[in-house]
mmCIF file of C-alpha atoms and ligand atoms in Angstrom:
data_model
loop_
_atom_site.group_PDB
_atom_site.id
_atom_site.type_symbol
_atom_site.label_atom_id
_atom_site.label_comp_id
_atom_site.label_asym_id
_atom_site.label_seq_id
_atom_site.Cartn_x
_atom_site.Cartn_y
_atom_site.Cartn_z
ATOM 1 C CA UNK A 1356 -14.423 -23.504 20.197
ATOM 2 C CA UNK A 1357 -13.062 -26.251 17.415
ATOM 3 C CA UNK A 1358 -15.000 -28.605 19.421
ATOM 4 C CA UNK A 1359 -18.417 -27.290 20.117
ATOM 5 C CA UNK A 1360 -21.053 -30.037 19.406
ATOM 6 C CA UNK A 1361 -22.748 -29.968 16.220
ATOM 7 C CA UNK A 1362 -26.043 -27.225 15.707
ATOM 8 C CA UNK A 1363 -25.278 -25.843 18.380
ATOM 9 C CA UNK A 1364 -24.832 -21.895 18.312
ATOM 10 C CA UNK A 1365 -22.584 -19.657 19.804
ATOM 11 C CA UNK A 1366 -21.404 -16.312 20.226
ATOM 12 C CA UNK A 1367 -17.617 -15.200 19.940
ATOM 13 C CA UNK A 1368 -16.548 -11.639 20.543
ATOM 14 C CA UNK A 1369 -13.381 -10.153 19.904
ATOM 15 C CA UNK A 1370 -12.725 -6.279 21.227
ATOM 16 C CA UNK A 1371 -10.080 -3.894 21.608
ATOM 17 C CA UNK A 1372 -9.576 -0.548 20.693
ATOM 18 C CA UNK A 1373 -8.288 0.467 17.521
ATOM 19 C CA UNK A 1374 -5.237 -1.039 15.456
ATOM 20 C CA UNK A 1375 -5.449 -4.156 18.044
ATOM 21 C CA UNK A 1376 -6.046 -6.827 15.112
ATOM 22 C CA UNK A 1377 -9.964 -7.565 15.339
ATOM 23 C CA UNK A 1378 -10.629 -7.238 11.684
ATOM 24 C CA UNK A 1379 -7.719 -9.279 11.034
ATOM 25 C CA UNK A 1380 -8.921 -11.525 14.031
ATOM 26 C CA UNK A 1381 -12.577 -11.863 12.749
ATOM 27 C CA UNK A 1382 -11.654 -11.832 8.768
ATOM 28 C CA UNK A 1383 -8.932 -15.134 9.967
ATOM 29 C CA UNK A 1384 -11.784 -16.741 11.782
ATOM 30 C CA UNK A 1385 -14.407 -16.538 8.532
ATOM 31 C CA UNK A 1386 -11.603 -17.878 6.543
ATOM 32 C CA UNK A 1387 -11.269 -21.040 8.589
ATOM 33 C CA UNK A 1388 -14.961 -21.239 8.361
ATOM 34 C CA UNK A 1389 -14.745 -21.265 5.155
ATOM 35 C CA UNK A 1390 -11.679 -23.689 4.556
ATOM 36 C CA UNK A 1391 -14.078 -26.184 6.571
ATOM 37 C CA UNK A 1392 -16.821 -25.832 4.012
ATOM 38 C CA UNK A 1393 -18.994 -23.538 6.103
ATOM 39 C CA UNK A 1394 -21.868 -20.970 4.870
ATOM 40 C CA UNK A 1395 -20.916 -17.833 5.419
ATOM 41 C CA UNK A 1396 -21.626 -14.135 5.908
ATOM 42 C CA UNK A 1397 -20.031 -10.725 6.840
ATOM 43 C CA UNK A 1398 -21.991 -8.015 7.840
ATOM 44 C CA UNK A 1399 -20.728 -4.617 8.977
ATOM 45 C CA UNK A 1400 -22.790 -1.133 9.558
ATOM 46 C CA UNK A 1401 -22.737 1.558 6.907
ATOM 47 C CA UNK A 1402 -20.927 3.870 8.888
ATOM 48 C CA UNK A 1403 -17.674 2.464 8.019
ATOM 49 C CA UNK A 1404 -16.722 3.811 4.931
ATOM 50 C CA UNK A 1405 -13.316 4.275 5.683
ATOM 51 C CA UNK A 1406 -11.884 1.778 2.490
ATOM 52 C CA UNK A 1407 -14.393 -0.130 0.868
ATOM 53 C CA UNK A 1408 -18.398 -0.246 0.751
ATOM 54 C CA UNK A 1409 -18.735 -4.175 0.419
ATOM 55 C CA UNK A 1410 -15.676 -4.968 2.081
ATOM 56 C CA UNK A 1411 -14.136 -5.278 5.816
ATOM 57 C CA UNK A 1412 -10.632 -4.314 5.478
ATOM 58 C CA UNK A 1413 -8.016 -4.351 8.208
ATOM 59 C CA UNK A 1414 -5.383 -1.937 8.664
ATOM 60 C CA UNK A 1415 -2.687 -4.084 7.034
ATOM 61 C CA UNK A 1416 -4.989 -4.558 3.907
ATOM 62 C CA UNK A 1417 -6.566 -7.910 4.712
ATOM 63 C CA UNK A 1418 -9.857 -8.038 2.597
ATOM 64 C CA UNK A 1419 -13.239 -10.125 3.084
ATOM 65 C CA UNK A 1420 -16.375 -9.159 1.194
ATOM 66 C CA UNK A 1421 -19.321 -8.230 3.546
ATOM 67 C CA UNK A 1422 -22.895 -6.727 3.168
ATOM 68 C CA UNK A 1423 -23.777 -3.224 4.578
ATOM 69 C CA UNK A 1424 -26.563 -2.862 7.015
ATOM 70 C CA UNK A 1425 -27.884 -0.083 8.137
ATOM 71 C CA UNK A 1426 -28.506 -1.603 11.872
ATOM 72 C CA UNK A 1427 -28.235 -4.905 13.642
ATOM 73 C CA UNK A 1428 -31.885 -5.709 12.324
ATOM 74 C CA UNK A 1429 -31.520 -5.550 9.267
ATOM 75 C CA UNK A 1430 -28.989 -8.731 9.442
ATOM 76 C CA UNK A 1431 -32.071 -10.627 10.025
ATOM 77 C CA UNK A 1432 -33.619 -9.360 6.992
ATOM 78 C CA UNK A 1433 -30.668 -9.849 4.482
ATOM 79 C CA UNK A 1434 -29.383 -13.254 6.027
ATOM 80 C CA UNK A 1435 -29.895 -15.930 4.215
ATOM 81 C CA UNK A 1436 -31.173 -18.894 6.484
ATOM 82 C CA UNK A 1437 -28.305 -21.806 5.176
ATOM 83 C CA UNK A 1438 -25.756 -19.990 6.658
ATOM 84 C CA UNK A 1439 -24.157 -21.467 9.958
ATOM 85 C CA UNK A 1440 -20.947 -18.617 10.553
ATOM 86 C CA UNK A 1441 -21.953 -15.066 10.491
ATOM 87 C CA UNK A 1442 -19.561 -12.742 10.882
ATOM 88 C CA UNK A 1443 -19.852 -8.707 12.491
ATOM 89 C CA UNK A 1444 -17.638 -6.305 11.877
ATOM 90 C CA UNK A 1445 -17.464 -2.740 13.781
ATOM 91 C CA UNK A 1446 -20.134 -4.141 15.666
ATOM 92 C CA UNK A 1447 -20.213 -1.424 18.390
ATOM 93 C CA UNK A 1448 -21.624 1.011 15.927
ATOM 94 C CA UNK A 1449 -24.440 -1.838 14.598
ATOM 95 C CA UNK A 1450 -26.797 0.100 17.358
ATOM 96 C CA UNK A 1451 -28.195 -1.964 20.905
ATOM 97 C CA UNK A 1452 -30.714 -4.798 18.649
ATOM 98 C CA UNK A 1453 -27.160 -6.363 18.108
ATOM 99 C CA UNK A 1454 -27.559 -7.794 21.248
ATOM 100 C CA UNK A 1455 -31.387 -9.393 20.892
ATOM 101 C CA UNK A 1456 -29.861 -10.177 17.058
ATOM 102 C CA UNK A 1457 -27.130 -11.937 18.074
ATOM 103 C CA UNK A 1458 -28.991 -14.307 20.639
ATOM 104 C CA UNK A 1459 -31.560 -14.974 18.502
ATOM 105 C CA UNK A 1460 -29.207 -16.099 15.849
ATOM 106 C CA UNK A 1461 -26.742 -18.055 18.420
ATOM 107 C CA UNK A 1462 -30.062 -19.671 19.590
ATOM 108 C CA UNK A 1463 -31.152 -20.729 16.297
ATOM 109 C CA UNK A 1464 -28.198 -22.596 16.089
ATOM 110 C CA UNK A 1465 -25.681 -20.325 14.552
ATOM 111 C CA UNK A 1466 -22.051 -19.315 15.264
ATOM 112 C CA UNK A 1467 -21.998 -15.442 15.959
ATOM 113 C CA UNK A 1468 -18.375 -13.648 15.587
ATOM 114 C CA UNK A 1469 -18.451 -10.262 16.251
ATOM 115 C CA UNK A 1470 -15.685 -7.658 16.066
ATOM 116 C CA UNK A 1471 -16.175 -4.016 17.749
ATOM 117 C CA UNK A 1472 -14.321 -1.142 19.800
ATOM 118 C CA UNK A 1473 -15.406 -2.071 23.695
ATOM 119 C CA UNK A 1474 -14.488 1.289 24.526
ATOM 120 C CA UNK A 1475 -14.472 5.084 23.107
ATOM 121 C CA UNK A 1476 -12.597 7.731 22.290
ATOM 122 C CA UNK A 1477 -12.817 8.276 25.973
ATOM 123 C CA UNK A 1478 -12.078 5.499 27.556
ATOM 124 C CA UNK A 1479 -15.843 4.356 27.761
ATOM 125 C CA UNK A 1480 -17.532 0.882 27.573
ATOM 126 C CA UNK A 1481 -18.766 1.122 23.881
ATOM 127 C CA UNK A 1482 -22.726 -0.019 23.847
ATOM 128 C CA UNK A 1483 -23.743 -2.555 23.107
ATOM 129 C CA UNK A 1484 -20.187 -4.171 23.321
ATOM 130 C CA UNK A 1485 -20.353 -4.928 27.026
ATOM 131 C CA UNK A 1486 -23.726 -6.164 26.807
ATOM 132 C CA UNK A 1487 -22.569 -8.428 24.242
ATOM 133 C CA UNK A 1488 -19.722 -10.125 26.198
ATOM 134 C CA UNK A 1489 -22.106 -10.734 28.869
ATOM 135 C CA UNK A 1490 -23.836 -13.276 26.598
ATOM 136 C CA UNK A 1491 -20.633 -14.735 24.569
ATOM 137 C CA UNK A 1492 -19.764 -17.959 24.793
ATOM 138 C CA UNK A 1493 -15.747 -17.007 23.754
ATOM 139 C CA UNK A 1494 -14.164 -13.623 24.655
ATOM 140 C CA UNK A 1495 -10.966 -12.535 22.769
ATOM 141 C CA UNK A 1496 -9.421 -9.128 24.108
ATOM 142 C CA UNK A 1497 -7.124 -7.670 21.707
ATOM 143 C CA UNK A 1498 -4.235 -4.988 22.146
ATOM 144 C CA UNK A 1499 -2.504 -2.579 20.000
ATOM 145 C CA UNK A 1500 1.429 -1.206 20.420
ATOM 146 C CA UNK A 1501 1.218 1.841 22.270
ATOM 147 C CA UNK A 1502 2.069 4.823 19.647
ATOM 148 C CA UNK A 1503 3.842 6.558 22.463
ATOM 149 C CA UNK A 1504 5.769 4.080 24.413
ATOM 150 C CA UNK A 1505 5.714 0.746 22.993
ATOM 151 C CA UNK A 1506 3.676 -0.867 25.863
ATOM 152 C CA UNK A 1507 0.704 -2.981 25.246
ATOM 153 C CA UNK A 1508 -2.058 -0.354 24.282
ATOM 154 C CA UNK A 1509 -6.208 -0.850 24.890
ATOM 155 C CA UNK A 1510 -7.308 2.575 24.125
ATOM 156 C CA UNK A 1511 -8.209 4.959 21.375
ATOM 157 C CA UNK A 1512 -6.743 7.828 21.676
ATOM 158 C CA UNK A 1513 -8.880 10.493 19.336
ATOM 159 C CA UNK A 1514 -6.307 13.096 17.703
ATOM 160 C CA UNK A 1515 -8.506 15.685 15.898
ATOM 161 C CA UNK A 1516 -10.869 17.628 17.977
ATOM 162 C CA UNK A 1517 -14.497 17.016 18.245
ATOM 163 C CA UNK A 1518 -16.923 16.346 20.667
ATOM 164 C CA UNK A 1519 -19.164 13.178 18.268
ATOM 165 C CA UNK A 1520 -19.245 10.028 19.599
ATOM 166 C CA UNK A 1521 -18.507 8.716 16.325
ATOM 167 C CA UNK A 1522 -15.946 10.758 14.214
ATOM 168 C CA UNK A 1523 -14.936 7.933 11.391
ATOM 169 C CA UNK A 1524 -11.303 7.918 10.504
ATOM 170 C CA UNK A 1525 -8.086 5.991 10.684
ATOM 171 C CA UNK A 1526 -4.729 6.874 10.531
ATOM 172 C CA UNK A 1527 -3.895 10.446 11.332
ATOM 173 C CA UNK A 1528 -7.611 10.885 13.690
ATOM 174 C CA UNK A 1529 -6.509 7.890 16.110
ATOM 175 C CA UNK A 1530 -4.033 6.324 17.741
ATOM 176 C CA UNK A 1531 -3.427 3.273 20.262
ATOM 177 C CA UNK A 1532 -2.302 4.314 23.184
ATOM 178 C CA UNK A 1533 -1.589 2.260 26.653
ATOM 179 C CA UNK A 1534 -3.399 3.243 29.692
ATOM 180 C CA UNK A 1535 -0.230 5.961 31.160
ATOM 181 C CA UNK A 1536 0.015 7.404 27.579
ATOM 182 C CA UNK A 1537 -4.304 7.988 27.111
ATOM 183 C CA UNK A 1538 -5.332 11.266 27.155
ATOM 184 C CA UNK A 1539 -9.305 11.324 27.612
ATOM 185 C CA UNK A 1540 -11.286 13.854 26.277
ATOM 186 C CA UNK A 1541 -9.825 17.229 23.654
ATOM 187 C CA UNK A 1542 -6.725 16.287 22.167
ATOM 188 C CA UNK A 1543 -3.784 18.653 23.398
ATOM 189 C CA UNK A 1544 -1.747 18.557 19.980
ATOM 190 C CA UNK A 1545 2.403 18.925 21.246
ATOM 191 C CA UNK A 1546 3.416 22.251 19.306
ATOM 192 C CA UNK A 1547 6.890 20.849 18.482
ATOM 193 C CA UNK A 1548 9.712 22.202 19.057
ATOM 194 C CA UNK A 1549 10.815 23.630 15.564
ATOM 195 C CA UNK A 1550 7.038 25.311 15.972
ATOM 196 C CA UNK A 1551 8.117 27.432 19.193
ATOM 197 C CA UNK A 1552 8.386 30.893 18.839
ATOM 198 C CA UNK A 1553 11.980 31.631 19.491
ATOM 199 C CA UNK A 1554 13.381 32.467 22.638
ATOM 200 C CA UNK A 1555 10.740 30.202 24.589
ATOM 201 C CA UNK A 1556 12.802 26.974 24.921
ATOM 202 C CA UNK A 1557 15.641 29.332 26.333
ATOM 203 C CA UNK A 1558 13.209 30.293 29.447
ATOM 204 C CA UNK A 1559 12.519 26.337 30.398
HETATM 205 P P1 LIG B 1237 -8.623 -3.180 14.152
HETATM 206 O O1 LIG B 1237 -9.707 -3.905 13.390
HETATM 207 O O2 LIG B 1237 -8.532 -3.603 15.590
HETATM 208 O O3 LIG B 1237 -8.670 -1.686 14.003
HETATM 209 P P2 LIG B 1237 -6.910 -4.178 12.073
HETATM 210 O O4 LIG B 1237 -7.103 -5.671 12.039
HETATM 211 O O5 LIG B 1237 -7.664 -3.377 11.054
HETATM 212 O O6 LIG B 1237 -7.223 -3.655 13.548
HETATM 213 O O7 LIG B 1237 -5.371 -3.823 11.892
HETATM 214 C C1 LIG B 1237 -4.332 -4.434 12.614
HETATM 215 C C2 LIG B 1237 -3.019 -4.094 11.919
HETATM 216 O O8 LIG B 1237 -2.783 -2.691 12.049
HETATM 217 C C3 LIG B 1237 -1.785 -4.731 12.522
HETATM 218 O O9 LIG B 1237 -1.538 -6.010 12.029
HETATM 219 C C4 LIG B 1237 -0.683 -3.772 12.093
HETATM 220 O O10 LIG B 1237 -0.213 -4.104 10.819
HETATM 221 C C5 LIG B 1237 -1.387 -2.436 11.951
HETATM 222 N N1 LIG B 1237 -1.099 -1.440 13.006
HETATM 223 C C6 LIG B 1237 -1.033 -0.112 12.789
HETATM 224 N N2 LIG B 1237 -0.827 0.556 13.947
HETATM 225 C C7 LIG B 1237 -0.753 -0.358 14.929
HETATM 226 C C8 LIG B 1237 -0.555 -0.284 16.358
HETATM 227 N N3 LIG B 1237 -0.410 0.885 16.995
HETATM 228 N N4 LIG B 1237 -0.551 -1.442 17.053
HETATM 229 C C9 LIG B 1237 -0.709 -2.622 16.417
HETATM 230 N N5 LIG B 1237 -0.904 -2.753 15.082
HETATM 231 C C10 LIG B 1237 -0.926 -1.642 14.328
HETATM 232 ZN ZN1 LIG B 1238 2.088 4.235 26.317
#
């Protein structure tokens, strides 16, 4: 991507599910920007409260100041025209206009990074995340270390129970888990075994 001709726009996505790097991807990308003298901005959605409200912050504490939307559209609004990188952070929950948003802005000539879940709690493509990597120009799938087994991991495995789409949380609600360790749909919390009534570990 180093080498993409000059004005000319572009769309970069990089997915995974949780704990995979992509706000440590996307905040190591703006930086570079940066370093080369670039204008840049950082949007995410307010949703993500999780550390900071004008910040994207990864799970190992990298930092970047962004600017809270509400929706995809409302980048439009609060970007200011100079700017050539724009960064997107937790862009699955920016709502389907990230899509039209981000072609419009790759088609006006600026570089679109975008970082977002590509699949749920259940193991489901995350609109408008597929849509999105229909239209990139760069794809970047990231994994996480399975928490049960080590392997590579591309899900998110949702430990508390609800039924929401969105249930906001990090360490201690989720977990990366590899495709033979996922667990769609209520989470079966392991009693464990100092938790077992006596007398039932003698009957297995
Ligand atoms: P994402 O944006 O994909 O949720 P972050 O960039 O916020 O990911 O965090 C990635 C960091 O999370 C890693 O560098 C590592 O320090 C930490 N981490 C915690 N749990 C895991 C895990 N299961 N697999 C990989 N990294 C993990
Ligand atoms: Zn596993």
């Amino acid at each position: 991507m180093d080498v993409m001709i000059h004005n000319t726009g572009w769309i970069e996505v990089v997915c995974g599910p949780m704990f995979s790097g992509k706000s440590e991807e996307l905040i190591r990308r703006l930086r570079r920007a940066m370093i080369a003298r670039k204008r840049v901005q950082v949007f995410k959605p307010v949703i993500d409260q999780r550390y900071s409200d004008d910040e994207i912050v990864s799970h190992a504490d990298a930092r970047l100041s962004a600017i809270v939307v509400k929706d995809a559209t409302e980048i439009l609004s609060k970007l200011d025209w100079r700017t050539q990188v724009i960064g997107v952070d937790e862009a699955n929950f920016m709502g389907p206009e990230l899509v039209r948003v981000a072609s419009q802005l790759a088609d006006a000539g600026k570089q679109v990074i975008a970082a977002g879940l590509d699949t749920d709690y259940l193991g489901r493509p995350f609109t408008p995340i597929p849509e999105l990597l229909c239209l990139a120009e760069a794809i970047t799938k990231t994994l996480a270390i399975c928490m049960r087994c080590g392997n590579p991991a591309k899900h998110t495995q949702r430990l508390v129970e609800s039924e929401d789409l969105i249930v906001v949380g990090a360490a201690g609600m989720y977990e990366a888990r590899c495709r033979r360790c996922f667990e769609p749909g209520a989470p079966r919390q392991e009693v464990l075994p100092f938790l077992r009534p006596p007398g039932k570990d003698a009957a297995r």
